[in-house]
Tab-separated table of C-alpha atoms in Angstrom:
chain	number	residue	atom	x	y	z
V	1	UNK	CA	0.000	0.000	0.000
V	2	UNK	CA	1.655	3.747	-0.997
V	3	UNK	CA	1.665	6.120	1.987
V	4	UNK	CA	-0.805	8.126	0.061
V	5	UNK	CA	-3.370	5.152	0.581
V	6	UNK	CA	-2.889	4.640	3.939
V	7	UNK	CA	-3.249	8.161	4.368
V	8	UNK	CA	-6.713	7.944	2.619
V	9	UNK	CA	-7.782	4.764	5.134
V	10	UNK	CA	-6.104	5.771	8.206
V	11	UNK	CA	-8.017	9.386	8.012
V	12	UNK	CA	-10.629	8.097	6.927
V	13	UNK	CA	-13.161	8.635	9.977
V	14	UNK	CA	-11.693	12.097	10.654
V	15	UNK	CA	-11.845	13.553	6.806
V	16	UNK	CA	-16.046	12.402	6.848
V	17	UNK	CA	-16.768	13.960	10.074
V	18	UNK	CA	-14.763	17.117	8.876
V	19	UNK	CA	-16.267	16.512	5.736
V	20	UNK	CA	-20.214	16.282	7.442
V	21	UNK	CA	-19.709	19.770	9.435
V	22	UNK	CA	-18.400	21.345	6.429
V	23	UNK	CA	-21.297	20.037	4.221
V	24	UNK	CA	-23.771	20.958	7.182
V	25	UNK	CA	-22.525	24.903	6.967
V	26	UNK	CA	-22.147	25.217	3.225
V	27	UNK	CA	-26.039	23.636	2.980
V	28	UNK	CA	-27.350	26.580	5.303
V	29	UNK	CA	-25.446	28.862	2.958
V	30	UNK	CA	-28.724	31.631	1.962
V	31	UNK	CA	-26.456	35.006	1.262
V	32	UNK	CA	-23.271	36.521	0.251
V	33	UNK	CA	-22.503	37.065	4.190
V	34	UNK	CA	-23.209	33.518	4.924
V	35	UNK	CA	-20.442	32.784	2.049
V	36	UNK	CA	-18.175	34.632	4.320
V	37	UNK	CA	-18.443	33.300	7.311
V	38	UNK	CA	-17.547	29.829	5.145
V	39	UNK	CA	-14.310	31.548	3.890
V	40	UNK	CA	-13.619	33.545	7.440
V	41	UNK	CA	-13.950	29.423	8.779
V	42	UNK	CA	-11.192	28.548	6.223
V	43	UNK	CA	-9.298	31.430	6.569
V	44	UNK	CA	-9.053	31.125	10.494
V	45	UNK	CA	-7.856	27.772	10.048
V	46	UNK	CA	-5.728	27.381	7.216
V	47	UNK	CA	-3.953	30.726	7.744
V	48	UNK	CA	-1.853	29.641	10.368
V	49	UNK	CA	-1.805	26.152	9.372
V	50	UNK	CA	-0.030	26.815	6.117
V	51	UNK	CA	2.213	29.293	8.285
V	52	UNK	CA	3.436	26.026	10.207
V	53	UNK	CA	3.512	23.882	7.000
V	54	UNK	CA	5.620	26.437	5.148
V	55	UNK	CA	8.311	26.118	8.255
V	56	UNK	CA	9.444	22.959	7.008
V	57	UNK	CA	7.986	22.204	3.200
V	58	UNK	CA	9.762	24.402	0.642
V	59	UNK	CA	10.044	24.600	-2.749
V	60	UNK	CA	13.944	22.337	-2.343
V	61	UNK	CA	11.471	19.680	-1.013
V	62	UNK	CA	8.479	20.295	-3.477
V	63	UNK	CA	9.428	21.905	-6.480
V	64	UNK	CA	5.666	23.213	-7.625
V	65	UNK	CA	4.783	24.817	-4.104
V	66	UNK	CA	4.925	28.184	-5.730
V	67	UNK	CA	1.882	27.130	-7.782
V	68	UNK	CA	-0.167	25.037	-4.944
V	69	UNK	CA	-3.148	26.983	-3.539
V	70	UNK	CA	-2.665	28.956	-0.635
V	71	UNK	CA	-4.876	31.346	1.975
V	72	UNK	CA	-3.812	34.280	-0.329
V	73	UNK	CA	-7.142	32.855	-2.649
V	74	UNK	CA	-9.432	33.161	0.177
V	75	UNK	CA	-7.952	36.439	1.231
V	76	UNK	CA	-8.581	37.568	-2.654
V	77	UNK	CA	-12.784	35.831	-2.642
V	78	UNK	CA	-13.140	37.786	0.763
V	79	UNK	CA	-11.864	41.251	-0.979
V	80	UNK	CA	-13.885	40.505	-4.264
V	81	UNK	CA	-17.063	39.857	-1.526
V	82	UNK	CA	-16.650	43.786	-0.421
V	83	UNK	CA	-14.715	42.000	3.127
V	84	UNK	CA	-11.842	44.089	4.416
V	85	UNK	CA	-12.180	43.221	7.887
V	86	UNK	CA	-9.471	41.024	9.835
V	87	UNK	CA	-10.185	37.394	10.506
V	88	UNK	CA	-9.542	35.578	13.853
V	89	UNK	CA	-7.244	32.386	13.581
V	90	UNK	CA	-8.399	29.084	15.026
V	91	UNK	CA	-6.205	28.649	18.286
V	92	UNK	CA	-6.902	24.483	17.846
V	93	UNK	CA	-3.948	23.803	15.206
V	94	UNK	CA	-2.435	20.528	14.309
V	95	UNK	CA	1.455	19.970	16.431
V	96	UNK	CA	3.571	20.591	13.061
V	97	UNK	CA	6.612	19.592	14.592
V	98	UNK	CA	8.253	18.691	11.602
V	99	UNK	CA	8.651	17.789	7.644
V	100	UNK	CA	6.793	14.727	8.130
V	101	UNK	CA	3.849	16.645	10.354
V	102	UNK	CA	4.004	19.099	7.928
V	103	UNK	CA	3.294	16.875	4.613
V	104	UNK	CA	0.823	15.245	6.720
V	105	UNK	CA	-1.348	18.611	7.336
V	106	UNK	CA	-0.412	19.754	3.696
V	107	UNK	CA	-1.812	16.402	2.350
V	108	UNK	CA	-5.318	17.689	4.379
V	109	UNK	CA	-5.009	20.962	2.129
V	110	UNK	CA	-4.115	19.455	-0.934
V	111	UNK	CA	-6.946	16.863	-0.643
V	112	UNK	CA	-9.449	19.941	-0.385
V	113	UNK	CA	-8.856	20.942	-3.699
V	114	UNK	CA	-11.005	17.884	-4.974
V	115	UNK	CA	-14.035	18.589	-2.545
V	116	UNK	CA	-13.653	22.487	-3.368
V	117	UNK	CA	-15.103	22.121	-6.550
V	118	UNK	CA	-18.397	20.621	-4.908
V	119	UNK	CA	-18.083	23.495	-2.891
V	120	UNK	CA	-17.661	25.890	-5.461
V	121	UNK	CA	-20.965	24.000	-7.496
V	122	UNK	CA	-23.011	24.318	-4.881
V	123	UNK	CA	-22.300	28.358	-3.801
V	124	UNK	CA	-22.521	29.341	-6.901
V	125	UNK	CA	-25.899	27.622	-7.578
V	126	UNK	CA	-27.546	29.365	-4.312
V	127	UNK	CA	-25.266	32.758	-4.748
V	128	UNK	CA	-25.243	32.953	-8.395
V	129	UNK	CA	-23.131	36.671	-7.802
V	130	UNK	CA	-20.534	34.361	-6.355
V	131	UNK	CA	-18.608	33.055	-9.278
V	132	UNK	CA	-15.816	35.653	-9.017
V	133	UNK	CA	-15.072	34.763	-5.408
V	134	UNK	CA	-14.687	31.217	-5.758
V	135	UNK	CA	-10.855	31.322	-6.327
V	136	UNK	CA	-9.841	29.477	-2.828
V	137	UNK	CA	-12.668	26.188	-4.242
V	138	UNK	CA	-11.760	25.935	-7.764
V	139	UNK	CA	-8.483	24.524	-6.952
V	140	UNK	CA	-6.648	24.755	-9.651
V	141	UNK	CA	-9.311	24.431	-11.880
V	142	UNK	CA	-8.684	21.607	-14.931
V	143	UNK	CA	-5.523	21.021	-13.239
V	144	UNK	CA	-6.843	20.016	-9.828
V	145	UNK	CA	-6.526	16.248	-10.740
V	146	UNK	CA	-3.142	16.573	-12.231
V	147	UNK	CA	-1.757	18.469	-9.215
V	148	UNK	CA	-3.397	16.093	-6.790
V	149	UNK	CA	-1.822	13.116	-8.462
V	150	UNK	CA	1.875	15.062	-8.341
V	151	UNK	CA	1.578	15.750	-4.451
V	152	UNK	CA	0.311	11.575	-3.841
V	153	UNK	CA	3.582	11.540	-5.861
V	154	UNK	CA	5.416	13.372	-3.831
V	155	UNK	CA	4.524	12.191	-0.621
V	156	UNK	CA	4.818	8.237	-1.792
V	157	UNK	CA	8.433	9.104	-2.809
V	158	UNK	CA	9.567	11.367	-0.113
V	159	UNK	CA	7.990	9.333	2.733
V	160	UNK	CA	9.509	6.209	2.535
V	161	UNK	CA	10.379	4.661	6.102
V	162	UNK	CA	7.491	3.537	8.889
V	163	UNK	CA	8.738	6.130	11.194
V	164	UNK	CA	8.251	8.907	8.636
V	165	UNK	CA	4.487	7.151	7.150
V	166	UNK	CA	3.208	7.104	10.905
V	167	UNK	CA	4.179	10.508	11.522
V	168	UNK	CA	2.505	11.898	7.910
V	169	UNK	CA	-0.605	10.067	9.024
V	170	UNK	CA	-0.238	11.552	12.372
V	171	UNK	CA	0.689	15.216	11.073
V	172	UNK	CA	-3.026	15.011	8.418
V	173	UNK	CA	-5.138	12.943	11.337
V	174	UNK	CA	-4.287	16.049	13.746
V	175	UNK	CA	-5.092	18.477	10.800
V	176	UNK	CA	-8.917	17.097	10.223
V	177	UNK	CA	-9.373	16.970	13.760
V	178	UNK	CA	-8.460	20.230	14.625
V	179	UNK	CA	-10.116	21.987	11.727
V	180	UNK	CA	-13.335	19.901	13.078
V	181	UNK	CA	-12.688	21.238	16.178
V	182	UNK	CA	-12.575	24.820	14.623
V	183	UNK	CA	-15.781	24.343	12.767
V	184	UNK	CA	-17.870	23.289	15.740
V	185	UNK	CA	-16.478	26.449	17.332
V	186	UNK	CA	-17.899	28.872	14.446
């Protein structure tokens, strides 16, 4: 099994209950404010998440990290939305102690990508003024697949010892957990 199955079964419990919160806000979704309050959720939480990633990912370890989504998207959809405001940060992160940690958390923000463009589907069908602030959930758009598949890469290459796998799985379990934790708070 590559590291980047295990990481799919071994997270699998925490991505659907992540998954089921998430689902349960983006459903009540009935204006353009309620759209912010998504992207203030993902802000808060991936803000200083990626801040810990980028400690020890860089672009020696991953050459394309200049072109992976970052908060700067959601920063941009909150701007195009008329929101200037600032944004509290979650204060339940993941322990990103290290590279391994750190993949493990990034592989939590990578994976997003593919559920973003449900996201995206389903804002845009209840806010149809949306579709210019739906940067951060379009992923990389046709590319989304094709950048997924290099970052499994990545990780199933880079990641190759049991000490290392355990603590990648460790690094994205924490991740979904926390960012549950975050949701339930907002």
């Amino acid at each position: 099994m590559t590291l980047s199955e295990q990481l799919k079964s071994s997270t699998l419990v925490e991505h659907q209950e992540t998954e089921r919160l998430l689902v349960e806000k983006i459903k009540s979704v009935q204006s353009k404010e309620d759209y912010i309050r998504i992207l203030k959720i993902f802000y808060g939480y991936f803000a200083p998440v990626e801040q810990q990633i980028r400690r020890f990912v860089t672009s020696e370890h991953l050459a394309d990290l200049h072109e992976r989504r970052n908060v700067s998207r959601i920063k941009q959809d909150l701007q195009t939305l008329g929101y200037d405001q600032d944004i509290s940060f979650s204060v339940v992160l993941p322990s990103i102690k290290n590279y391994c940690h750190a993949a493990g958390a990034m592989y939590v923000q990578e994976g997003s990508t593919l559920g973003g463009r449900h996201i995206a589907r389903m804002i845009s069908a209840k806010i149809p003024d949306t579709t210019d602030a739906l940067t951060f959930f379009m992923g990389y758009n046709e590319k989304t697949d094709e950048m997924w598949n290099s970052f499994k890469g990545f990780v199933n290459q880079r990641f190759t010892s049991e000490s290392e796998a355990s603590q990648v799985v460790e690094g994205a379990k924490q991740t979904f957990v926390r960012m549950k934790e975050w949701i339930l708070l907002n």
